[in-house]
Amino acid sequence: MLMTSMLGYAACSSDSVSKEAADVSPSEFFQAATQQGTIELVEYDSKDYTQSSRPATKKPAYVYVPYGYDPSKQYDVIYLLHGWTGVAEEYFLGRSGNRRTALVNIFDNLIQRGLCRPFIAVSPTWDKDNRSKGWGESTREAAVFSQEYVNDLIPAVETRYSTYLAEATPEGILASRAHRAIGGFSLGSITTWYIFEQAFPYSRMYLPMSGDNWSQGMYGGAYYPDETAKFLADLVNASPYKNDFYVWYAVGTEDVRIDQTHNQAMAMAKLTDTFNSSNFSYHMKEGSHHDFNAVWEFCYHALQFFFPANEASAIRSVNRKSAATGRAYTLGGMLAFGGRGIQIIDGKKIVK
């Protein structure tokens, strides 16, 4: 089931969840919608950024184009990065590349049901040749993917489709940052944190799932959480965009990467001058493991936050309790550990 007890959740500015979100069984979002977007392959020129010689290479990216795509309109874009041993096509078409996944159905249903405005989603690979390989080589490629993201991938995708990118230059990418999100799972989450660290200004929204920042060393979120959080805070505070970004951080309670994610999230949450309810939230799925079931659910919620259909449905705070357990969620998307914080219980705000 898509909705579970500990997940920080989408809610509306009016202190009430949209009726569509509340009344429709989330399991229905896994089923094919009547209005289906298409999946297209975009091949673009890039380089092997792990090598000093940087030989030219052709890279694949799979692009979800929403139903009713109109080139006279502009679309927001989210880039989603796979984990270790993954390939570019698996998020949208599975490993075999011949079937629509549950994530594509979720995209379709969110848009068809009016929970998100139409958006474009991109599934690329940080892997220079889109195949499974050893941990060492994969982590080296992930560590430098931010260069390809800004130099090659964004220009290739966002000039091919009707987006907010007016010109394929660093200035143009900066000017359109408010309409761009980047996220990833596992090693894709680590890559997302590399992009946050190395190319922070170029995307406004971040969706790291089950992975940490390695600026202080491998698994730095687990072993050096305070140092990692301070590094990220210093980076943000030095940027002109320090008041204009959002990190939607997520992990499952049974995920093998929970220490990396949880320790870093808690350390970041202590630095409230930098990371607070206006730009940071941490979400947990109770009982969830390190798998796509969690990824699909996290995307279901985060996309409603990033790309609300209209101002009335825009997420402003978390104010709904779990029907399964009766537990309440805190305002602002923050999980209240130990029961502390402002909660909505039976429709009333209660300070605990």
mmCIF file of C-alpha atoms in Angstrom:
data_model
loop_
_atom_site.group_PDB
_atom_site.id
_atom_site.type_symbol
_atom_site.label_atom_id
_atom_site.label_comp_id
_atom_site.label_asym_id
_atom_site.label_seq_id
_atom_site.Cartn_x
_atom_site.Cartn_y
_atom_site.Cartn_z
ATOM 1 C CA MET A 1 0.000 0.000 0.000
ATOM 2 C CA LEU A 2 1.320 3.401 -0.963
ATOM 3 C CA MET A 3 0.498 5.332 2.198
ATOM 4 C CA THR A 4 2.201 4.221 5.417
ATOM 5 C CA SER A 5 2.435 5.430 8.946
ATOM 6 C CA MET A 6 5.634 7.400 9.268
ATOM 7 C CA LEU A 7 5.892 9.106 5.919
ATOM 8 C CA GLY A 8 5.961 12.895 6.025
ATOM 9 C CA TYR A 9 3.098 13.696 3.699
ATOM 10 C CA ALA A 10 1.645 16.179 1.250
ATOM 11 C CA ALA A 11 -0.993 18.548 2.546
ATOM 12 C CA CYS A 12 -2.582 21.833 1.620
ATOM 13 C CA SER A 13 -2.163 25.394 2.793
ATOM 14 C CA SER A 14 -5.713 25.427 4.129
ATOM 15 C CA ASP A 15 -4.933 22.775 6.798
ATOM 16 C CA SER A 16 -6.892 20.165 4.868
ATOM 17 C CA VAL A 17 -5.720 17.491 2.485
ATOM 18 C CA SER A 18 -7.070 17.727 -1.043
ATOM 19 C CA LYS A 19 -10.146 15.523 -1.420
ATOM 20 C CA GLU A 20 -8.618 13.678 -4.373
ATOM 21 C CA ALA A 21 -5.528 12.769 -2.386
ATOM 22 C CA ALA A 22 -7.553 11.753 0.652
ATOM 23 C CA ASP A 23 -10.281 9.717 -1.015
ATOM 24 C CA VAL A 24 -8.556 7.827 -3.821
ATOM 25 C CA SER A 25 -6.858 4.601 -2.830
ATOM 26 C CA PRO A 26 -3.131 5.114 -3.474
ATOM 27 C CA SER A 27 -2.945 1.560 -4.844
ATOM 28 C CA GLU A 28 -4.898 2.842 -7.841
ATOM 29 C CA PHE A 29 -1.954 5.020 -8.783
ATOM 30 C CA PHE A 30 0.018 1.900 -9.686
ATOM 31 C CA GLN A 31 -2.542 1.026 -12.349
ATOM 32 C CA ALA A 32 -2.503 2.344 -15.902
ATOM 33 C CA ALA A 33 -4.221 5.701 -16.319
ATOM 34 C CA THR A 34 -6.493 6.446 -19.256
ATOM 35 C CA GLN A 35 -4.334 9.441 -20.183
ATOM 36 C CA GLN A 36 -0.835 8.066 -20.633
ATOM 37 C CA GLY A 37 2.372 9.911 -21.292
ATOM 38 C CA THR A 38 5.051 8.536 -23.588
ATOM 39 C CA ILE A 39 8.620 7.375 -22.975
ATOM 40 C CA GLU A 40 11.222 8.601 -25.446
ATOM 41 C CA LEU A 41 14.911 7.876 -25.783
ATOM 42 C CA VAL A 42 17.237 10.859 -26.065
ATOM 43 C CA GLU A 43 20.858 10.196 -26.943
ATOM 44 C CA TYR A 44 23.279 13.015 -26.276
ATOM 45 C CA ASP A 45 26.978 13.696 -26.561
ATOM 46 C CA SER A 46 29.012 13.654 -23.382
ATOM 47 C CA LYS A 47 32.474 12.714 -22.099
ATOM 48 C CA ASP A 48 34.072 10.290 -19.720
ATOM 49 C CA TYR A 49 34.583 12.758 -16.900
ATOM 50 C CA THR A 50 36.605 10.244 -14.868
ATOM 51 C CA GLN A 51 39.440 10.356 -17.412
ATOM 52 C CA SER A 52 41.774 13.278 -17.994
ATOM 53 C CA SER A 53 41.549 12.718 -21.739
ATOM 54 C CA ARG A 54 37.735 12.817 -21.527
ATOM 55 C CA PRO A 55 36.952 10.832 -24.670
ATOM 56 C CA ALA A 56 33.642 11.557 -26.365
ATOM 57 C CA THR A 57 30.766 9.215 -25.583
ATOM 58 C CA LYS A 58 27.118 8.906 -26.512
ATOM 59 C CA LYS A 59 24.799 8.681 -23.519
ATOM 60 C CA PRO A 60 21.146 7.535 -23.233
ATOM 61 C CA ALA A 61 18.443 9.289 -21.250
ATOM 62 C CA TYR A 62 14.850 8.117 -21.101
ATOM 63 C CA VAL A 63 12.300 10.916 -21.032
ATOM 64 C CA TYR A 64 8.721 10.805 -19.778
ATOM 65 C CA VAL A 65 6.619 13.206 -21.836
ATOM 66 C CA PRO A 66 3.202 13.902 -20.269
ATOM 67 C CA TYR A 67 -0.093 13.192 -21.983
ATOM 68 C CA GLY A 68 -1.227 16.143 -24.054
ATOM 69 C CA TYR A 69 2.276 17.605 -24.291
ATOM 70 C CA ASP A 70 1.989 21.007 -25.949
ATOM 71 C CA PRO A 71 5.187 22.591 -27.339
ATOM 72 C CA SER A 72 3.614 26.020 -26.917
ATOM 73 C CA LYS A 73 3.670 25.544 -23.131
ATOM 74 C CA GLN A 74 6.603 25.282 -20.711
ATOM 75 C CA TYR A 75 7.176 22.248 -18.487
ATOM 76 C CA ASP A 76 9.034 21.616 -15.236
ATOM 77 C CA VAL A 77 11.628 18.833 -15.278
ATOM 78 C CA ILE A 78 12.757 16.250 -12.731
ATOM 79 C CA TYR A 79 15.841 14.079 -13.244
ATOM 80 C CA LEU A 80 15.874 10.720 -11.425
ATOM 81 C CA LEU A 81 19.095 8.736 -10.952
ATOM 82 C CA HIS A 82 19.244 4.962 -10.518
ATOM 83 C CA GLY A 83 21.301 3.074 -7.953
ATOM 84 C CA TRP A 84 24.367 0.876 -8.209
ATOM 85 C CA THR A 85 24.204 -1.727 -11.040
ATOM 86 C CA GLY A 86 21.206 0.122 -12.468
ATOM 87 C CA VAL A 87 20.676 1.296 -16.035
ATOM 88 C CA ALA A 88 19.023 4.366 -17.508
ATOM 89 C CA GLU A 89 15.884 2.614 -18.742
ATOM 90 C CA GLU A 90 14.890 0.714 -15.599
ATOM 91 C CA TYR A 91 12.937 3.491 -13.834
ATOM 92 C CA PHE A 92 10.498 3.906 -16.724
ATOM 93 C CA LEU A 93 10.721 0.690 -18.772
ATOM 94 C CA GLY A 94 12.258 -1.877 -16.444
ATOM 95 C CA ARG A 95 15.553 -3.710 -16.898
ATOM 96 C CA SER A 96 14.312 -5.329 -20.080
ATOM 97 C CA GLY A 97 13.354 -1.950 -21.505
ATOM 98 C CA ASN A 98 10.001 -3.166 -22.808
ATOM 99 C CA ARG A 99 7.378 -2.459 -20.155
ATOM 100 C CA ARG A 100 6.013 0.618 -18.440
ATOM 101 C CA THR A 101 6.792 0.594 -14.737
ATOM 102 C CA ALA A 102 4.610 1.532 -11.780
ATOM 103 C CA LEU A 103 6.480 4.839 -11.584
ATOM 104 C CA VAL A 104 5.239 5.847 -15.040
ATOM 105 C CA ASN A 105 1.691 4.957 -13.981
ATOM 106 C CA ILE A 106 2.150 7.142 -10.912
ATOM 107 C CA PHE A 107 3.264 10.045 -13.121
ATOM 108 C CA ASP A 108 0.210 9.591 -15.346
ATOM 109 C CA ASN A 109 -2.233 9.360 -12.452
ATOM 110 C CA LEU A 110 -0.824 12.329 -10.561
ATOM 111 C CA ILE A 111 -1.282 14.482 -13.639
ATOM 112 C CA GLN A 112 -4.631 13.029 -14.755
ATOM 113 C CA ARG A 113 -6.122 13.371 -11.270
ATOM 114 C CA GLY A 114 -4.995 16.994 -10.966
ATOM 115 C CA LEU A 115 -2.504 16.454 -8.151
ATOM 116 C CA CYS A 116 0.452 17.638 -10.227
ATOM 117 C CA ARG A 117 0.738 19.979 -13.156
ATOM 118 C CA PRO A 118 2.143 18.210 -16.225
ATOM 119 C CA PHE A 119 5.903 17.732 -15.963
ATOM 120 C CA ILE A 120 8.742 16.057 -17.816
ATOM 121 C CA ALA A 121 10.771 13.338 -16.064
ATOM 122 C CA VAL A 122 14.210 12.153 -17.140
ATOM 123 C CA SER A 123 15.993 8.920 -16.243
ATOM 124 C CA PRO A 124 19.664 9.157 -17.244
ATOM 125 C CA THR A 125 22.711 7.258 -16.011
ATOM 126 C CA TRP A 126 25.863 8.429 -14.309
ATOM 127 C CA ASP A 127 27.480 5.362 -15.864
ATOM 128 C CA LYS A 128 29.499 6.277 -18.972
ATOM 129 C CA ASP A 129 28.364 3.155 -20.843
ATOM 130 C CA ASN A 130 25.035 2.287 -19.158
ATOM 131 C CA ARG A 131 25.908 -1.147 -17.790
ATOM 132 C CA SER A 132 26.442 -2.792 -14.417
ATOM 133 C CA LYS A 133 30.002 -2.590 -13.120
ATOM 134 C CA GLY A 134 32.101 -2.729 -9.987
ATOM 135 C CA TRP A 135 31.532 -0.523 -6.962
ATOM 136 C CA GLY A 136 34.804 1.375 -7.315
ATOM 137 C CA GLU A 137 34.256 2.419 -10.918
ATOM 138 C CA SER A 138 30.613 3.280 -10.286
ATOM 139 C CA THR A 139 31.413 5.520 -7.331
ATOM 140 C CA ARG A 140 34.094 7.323 -9.339
ATOM 141 C CA GLU A 141 31.600 8.013 -12.110
ATOM 142 C CA ALA A 142 28.924 9.156 -9.657
ATOM 143 C CA ALA A 143 31.383 11.562 -8.029
ATOM 144 C CA VAL A 144 31.860 13.558 -11.239
ATOM 145 C CA PHE A 145 28.375 13.290 -12.762
ATOM 146 C CA SER A 146 27.555 16.865 -11.776
ATOM 147 C CA GLN A 147 29.733 18.061 -14.667
ATOM 148 C CA GLU A 148 27.801 16.006 -17.195
ATOM 149 C CA TYR A 149 24.512 17.053 -15.606
ATOM 150 C CA VAL A 150 25.174 20.752 -16.176
ATOM 151 C CA ASN A 151 27.348 20.657 -19.293
ATOM 152 C CA ASP A 152 25.618 17.966 -21.330
ATOM 153 C CA LEU A 153 22.400 16.468 -19.967
ATOM 154 C CA ILE A 154 20.357 19.559 -19.068
ATOM 155 C CA PRO A 155 21.123 21.312 -22.373
ATOM 156 C CA ALA A 156 20.343 18.164 -24.401
ATOM 157 C CA VAL A 157 16.975 17.467 -22.772
ATOM 158 C CA GLU A 158 15.686 20.932 -22.047
ATOM 159 C CA THR A 159 16.380 22.304 -25.514
ATOM 160 C CA ARG A 160 14.696 19.320 -27.169
ATOM 161 C CA TYR A 161 11.481 19.773 -25.192
ATOM 162 C CA SER A 162 9.516 22.856 -24.247
ATOM 163 C CA THR A 163 10.917 23.769 -20.839
ATOM 164 C CA TYR A 164 11.881 26.950 -19.014
ATOM 165 C CA LEU A 165 15.441 26.821 -20.378
ATOM 166 C CA ALA A 166 15.725 29.745 -22.777
ATOM 167 C CA GLU A 167 19.333 29.141 -23.784
ATOM 168 C CA ALA A 168 21.751 26.261 -23.219
ATOM 169 C CA THR A 169 24.299 28.248 -21.242
ATOM 170 C CA PRO A 170 25.202 28.316 -17.552
ATOM 171 C CA GLU A 171 23.292 31.594 -17.314
ATOM 172 C CA GLY A 172 20.245 30.036 -18.941
ATOM 173 C CA ILE A 173 20.369 27.020 -16.621
ATOM 174 C CA LEU A 174 20.565 29.322 -13.603
ATOM 175 C CA ALA A 175 17.653 31.391 -14.848
ATOM 176 C CA SER A 176 15.451 28.277 -15.125
ATOM 177 C CA ARG A 177 16.525 26.586 -11.868
ATOM 178 C CA ALA A 178 13.154 27.110 -10.169
ATOM 179 C CA HIS A 179 11.624 24.627 -12.600
ATOM 180 C CA ARG A 180 14.193 21.857 -12.172
ATOM 181 C CA ALA A 181 14.461 19.002 -9.656
ATOM 182 C CA ILE A 182 17.088 16.296 -9.267
ATOM 183 C CA GLY A 183 16.734 13.119 -7.247
ATOM 184 C CA GLY A 184 18.015 9.600 -6.947
ATOM 185 C CA PHE A 185 17.982 6.357 -4.990
ATOM 186 C CA SER A 186 20.921 4.656 -3.240
ATOM 187 C CA LEU A 187 24.054 5.510 -5.262
ATOM 188 C CA GLY A 188 21.736 7.799 -7.199
ATOM 189 C CA SER A 189 21.018 9.572 -3.909
ATOM 190 C CA ILE A 190 24.734 9.902 -3.269
ATOM 191 C CA THR A 191 25.058 11.333 -6.785
ATOM 192 C CA THR A 192 22.237 13.756 -5.979
ATOM 193 C CA TRP A 193 24.211 14.930 -2.949
ATOM 194 C CA TYR A 194 27.307 15.326 -5.152
ATOM 195 C CA ILE A 195 25.230 17.563 -7.423
ATOM 196 C CA PHE A 196 23.980 19.487 -4.398
ATOM 197 C CA GLU A 197 27.601 19.925 -3.321
ATOM 198 C CA GLN A 198 29.175 20.682 -6.703
ATOM 199 C CA ALA A 199 26.361 22.313 -8.682
ATOM 200 C CA PHE A 200 23.960 23.608 -6.037
ATOM 201 C CA PRO A 201 22.717 26.697 -7.914
ATOM 202 C CA TYR A 202 21.472 24.864 -11.012
ATOM 203 C CA SER A 203 18.501 23.025 -9.473
ATOM 204 C CA ARG A 204 16.049 24.337 -6.928
ATOM 205 C CA MET A 205 14.604 21.008 -5.713
ATOM 206 C CA TYR A 206 16.421 17.911 -4.456
ATOM 207 C CA LEU A 207 15.054 14.414 -3.772
ATOM 208 C CA PRO A 208 17.785 12.193 -2.254
ATOM 209 C CA MET A 209 16.418 8.774 -1.279
ATOM 210 C CA SER A 210 18.413 6.342 0.872
ATOM 211 C CA GLY A 211 21.868 7.820 0.584
ATOM 212 C CA ASP A 212 24.186 10.477 2.002
ATOM 213 C CA ASN A 213 26.754 13.124 1.136
ATOM 214 C CA TRP A 214 30.369 11.949 0.952
ATOM 215 C CA SER A 215 32.178 15.276 1.199
ATOM 216 C CA GLN A 216 33.750 14.116 4.475
ATOM 217 C CA GLY A 217 34.456 10.602 3.233
ATOM 218 C CA MET A 218 32.551 7.539 2.043
ATOM 219 C CA TYR A 219 29.388 7.052 4.147
ATOM 220 C CA GLY A 220 30.047 10.443 5.690
ATOM 221 C CA GLY A 221 26.389 10.837 6.599
ATOM 222 C CA ALA A 222 26.672 7.831 8.897
ATOM 223 C CA TYR A 223 30.141 8.339 10.344
ATOM 224 C CA TYR A 224 30.562 12.125 10.224
ATOM 225 C CA PRO A 225 27.005 13.489 10.310
ATOM 226 C CA ASP A 226 27.737 16.745 12.139
ATOM 227 C CA GLU A 227 30.725 17.542 9.937
ATOM 228 C CA THR A 228 28.715 16.661 6.833
ATOM 229 C CA ALA A 229 25.784 18.832 7.892
ATOM 230 C CA LYS A 230 28.072 21.771 8.641
ATOM 231 C CA PHE A 231 29.786 21.395 5.274
ATOM 232 C CA LEU A 232 26.433 21.463 3.502
ATOM 233 C CA ALA A 233 25.232 24.407 5.577
ATOM 234 C CA ASP A 234 28.372 26.393 4.821
ATOM 235 C CA LEU A 235 27.924 25.634 1.125
ATOM 236 C CA VAL A 236 24.317 26.810 1.171
ATOM 237 C CA ASN A 237 25.055 29.934 3.194
ATOM 238 C CA ALA A 238 27.756 30.983 0.739
ATOM 239 C CA SER A 239 25.307 30.809 -2.165
ATOM 240 C CA PRO A 240 23.018 33.582 -3.426
ATOM 241 C CA TYR A 241 20.325 30.888 -3.499
ATOM 242 C CA LYS A 242 20.533 30.082 0.196
ATOM 243 C CA ASN A 243 16.897 31.081 0.674
ATOM 244 C CA ASP A 244 15.607 29.458 -2.499
ATOM 245 C CA PHE A 245 15.929 25.659 -2.481
ATOM 246 C CA TYR A 246 14.246 22.563 -1.083
ATOM 247 C CA VAL A 247 15.572 19.164 0.015
ATOM 248 C CA TRP A 248 12.983 16.373 0.367
ATOM 249 C CA TYR A 249 15.028 13.627 2.103
ATOM 250 C CA ALA A 250 13.670 10.095 2.511
ATOM 251 C CA VAL A 251 14.472 6.563 3.677
ATOM 252 C CA GLY A 252 12.713 3.426 4.897
ATOM 253 C CA THR A 253 12.981 2.341 8.521
ATOM 254 C CA GLU A 254 14.298 -1.092 7.459
ATOM 255 C CA ASP A 255 16.575 0.244 4.725
ATOM 256 C CA VAL A 256 20.182 -0.951 4.889
ATOM 257 C CA ARG A 257 21.237 2.663 4.263
ATOM 258 C CA ILE A 258 19.232 4.116 7.135
ATOM 259 C CA ASP A 259 22.279 5.077 9.243
ATOM 260 C CA GLN A 260 23.749 7.069 6.372
ATOM 261 C CA THR A 261 20.484 8.846 5.721
ATOM 262 C CA HIS A 262 19.060 9.203 9.212
ATOM 263 C CA ASN A 263 22.232 10.422 10.931
ATOM 264 C CA GLN A 264 22.822 13.060 8.273
ATOM 265 C CA ALA A 265 19.174 14.162 8.295
ATOM 266 C CA MET A 266 19.148 14.591 12.059
ATOM 267 C CA ALA A 267 22.388 16.560 11.973
ATOM 268 C CA MET A 268 21.032 18.816 9.238
ATOM 269 C CA ALA A 269 17.782 19.342 11.127
ATOM 270 C CA LYS A 270 19.757 20.743 14.099
ATOM 271 C CA LEU A 271 21.108 23.575 11.933
ATOM 272 C CA THR A 272 17.821 25.423 11.825
ATOM 273 C CA ASP A 273 19.330 28.697 10.644
ATOM 274 C CA THR A 274 20.084 26.916 7.368
ATOM 275 C CA PHE A 275 17.839 23.846 7.168
ATOM 276 C CA ASN A 276 14.298 24.375 8.406
ATOM 277 C CA SER A 277 10.695 23.775 7.433
ATOM 278 C CA SER A 278 10.939 26.297 4.591
ATOM 279 C CA ASN A 279 13.570 24.327 2.705
ATOM 280 C CA PHE A 280 14.131 20.884 4.253
ATOM 281 C CA SER A 281 12.035 17.890 5.276
ATOM 282 C CA TYR A 282 12.875 14.335 6.257
ATOM 283 C CA HIS A 283 10.509 11.473 5.543
ATOM 284 C CA MET A 284 10.511 7.843 6.665
ATOM 285 C CA LYS A 285 8.472 4.917 5.428
ATOM 286 C CA GLU A 286 7.848 2.496 8.265
ATOM 287 C CA GLY A 287 8.846 -1.076 7.486
ATOM 288 C CA SER A 288 10.264 -0.147 4.104
ATOM 289 C CA HIS A 289 13.411 -1.730 2.714
ATOM 290 C CA HIS A 290 16.050 -0.699 0.166
ATOM 291 C CA ASP A 291 13.893 -1.240 -2.912
ATOM 292 C CA PHE A 292 11.731 0.349 -5.568
ATOM 293 C CA ASN A 293 8.568 0.080 -3.473
ATOM 294 C CA ALA A 294 9.937 2.884 -1.332
ATOM 295 C CA VAL A 295 11.157 4.865 -4.347
ATOM 296 C CA TRP A 296 7.732 4.825 -5.980
ATOM 297 C CA GLU A 297 6.082 6.023 -2.801
ATOM 298 C CA PHE A 298 8.616 8.761 -2.162
ATOM 299 C CA CYS A 299 8.192 10.032 -5.720
ATOM 300 C CA TYR A 300 4.412 9.953 -5.350
ATOM 301 C CA HIS A 301 4.595 12.342 -2.411
ATOM 302 C CA ALA A 302 7.523 14.523 -3.442
ATOM 303 C CA LEU A 303 6.183 15.266 -6.921
ATOM 304 C CA GLN A 304 3.010 16.694 -5.395
ATOM 305 C CA PHE A 305 5.247 18.964 -3.370
ATOM 306 C CA PHE A 306 7.516 20.001 -6.239
ATOM 307 C CA PHE A 307 4.909 20.425 -8.990
ATOM 308 C CA PRO A 308 1.481 21.154 -7.445
ATOM 309 C CA ALA A 309 -1.329 21.497 -9.957
ATOM 310 C CA ASN A 310 -2.272 24.949 -8.674
ATOM 311 C CA GLU A 311 -1.801 27.223 -5.713
ATOM 312 C CA ALA A 312 -4.831 25.807 -3.912
ATOM 313 C CA SER A 313 -3.341 22.307 -3.970
ATOM 314 C CA ALA A 314 0.212 23.395 -3.200
ATOM 315 C CA ILE A 315 1.778 21.690 -0.232
ATOM 316 C CA ARG A 316 2.515 24.040 2.607
ATOM 317 C CA SER A 317 2.671 21.755 5.622
ATOM 318 C CA VAL A 318 2.047 18.229 6.829
ATOM 319 C CA ASN A 319 -1.195 18.005 8.708
ATOM 320 C CA ARG A 320 -2.667 14.550 8.274
ATOM 321 C CA LYS A 321 -2.511 11.487 10.463
ATOM 322 C CA SER A 322 -2.176 7.903 9.297
ATOM 323 C CA ALA A 323 -5.431 6.042 8.892
ATOM 324 C CA ALA A 324 -3.525 2.811 9.521
ATOM 325 C CA THR A 325 -1.959 3.691 12.865
ATOM 326 C CA GLY A 326 -3.506 6.949 14.030
ATOM 327 C CA ARG A 327 -0.091 8.581 14.246
ATOM 328 C CA ALA A 328 0.074 12.270 13.425
ATOM 329 C CA TYR A 329 2.557 13.995 11.160
ATOM 330 C CA THR A 330 4.232 17.255 12.099
ATOM 331 C CA LEU A 331 3.739 20.533 10.310
ATOM 332 C CA GLY A 332 6.293 21.519 7.697
ATOM 333 C CA GLY A 333 7.059 17.975 6.597
ATOM 334 C CA MET A 334 9.340 17.192 9.554
ATOM 335 C CA LEU A 335 9.003 13.881 11.322
ATOM 336 C CA ALA A 336 8.577 14.461 15.080
ATOM 337 C CA PHE A 337 10.812 11.926 16.763
ATOM 338 C CA GLY A 338 9.813 11.163 20.313
ATOM 339 C CA GLY A 339 6.378 12.698 19.750
ATOM 340 C CA ARG A 340 7.636 16.280 20.085
ATOM 341 C CA GLY A 341 6.507 19.186 17.926
ATOM 342 C CA ILE A 342 3.306 20.628 16.516
ATOM 343 C CA GLN A 343 0.894 17.925 15.428
ATOM 344 C CA ILE A 344 -2.547 17.683 13.890
ATOM 345 C CA ILE A 345 -4.686 15.254 15.864
ATOM 346 C CA ASP A 346 -8.381 14.948 15.070
ATOM 347 C CA GLY A 347 -8.179 18.176 13.096
ATOM 348 C CA LYS A 348 -6.688 20.200 15.979
ATOM 349 C CA LYS A 349 -3.199 21.636 16.302
ATOM 350 C CA ILE A 350 -1.580 20.352 19.462
ATOM 351 C CA VAL A 351 1.869 21.307 20.797
ATOM 352 C CA LYS A 352 3.754 18.374 22.295
#
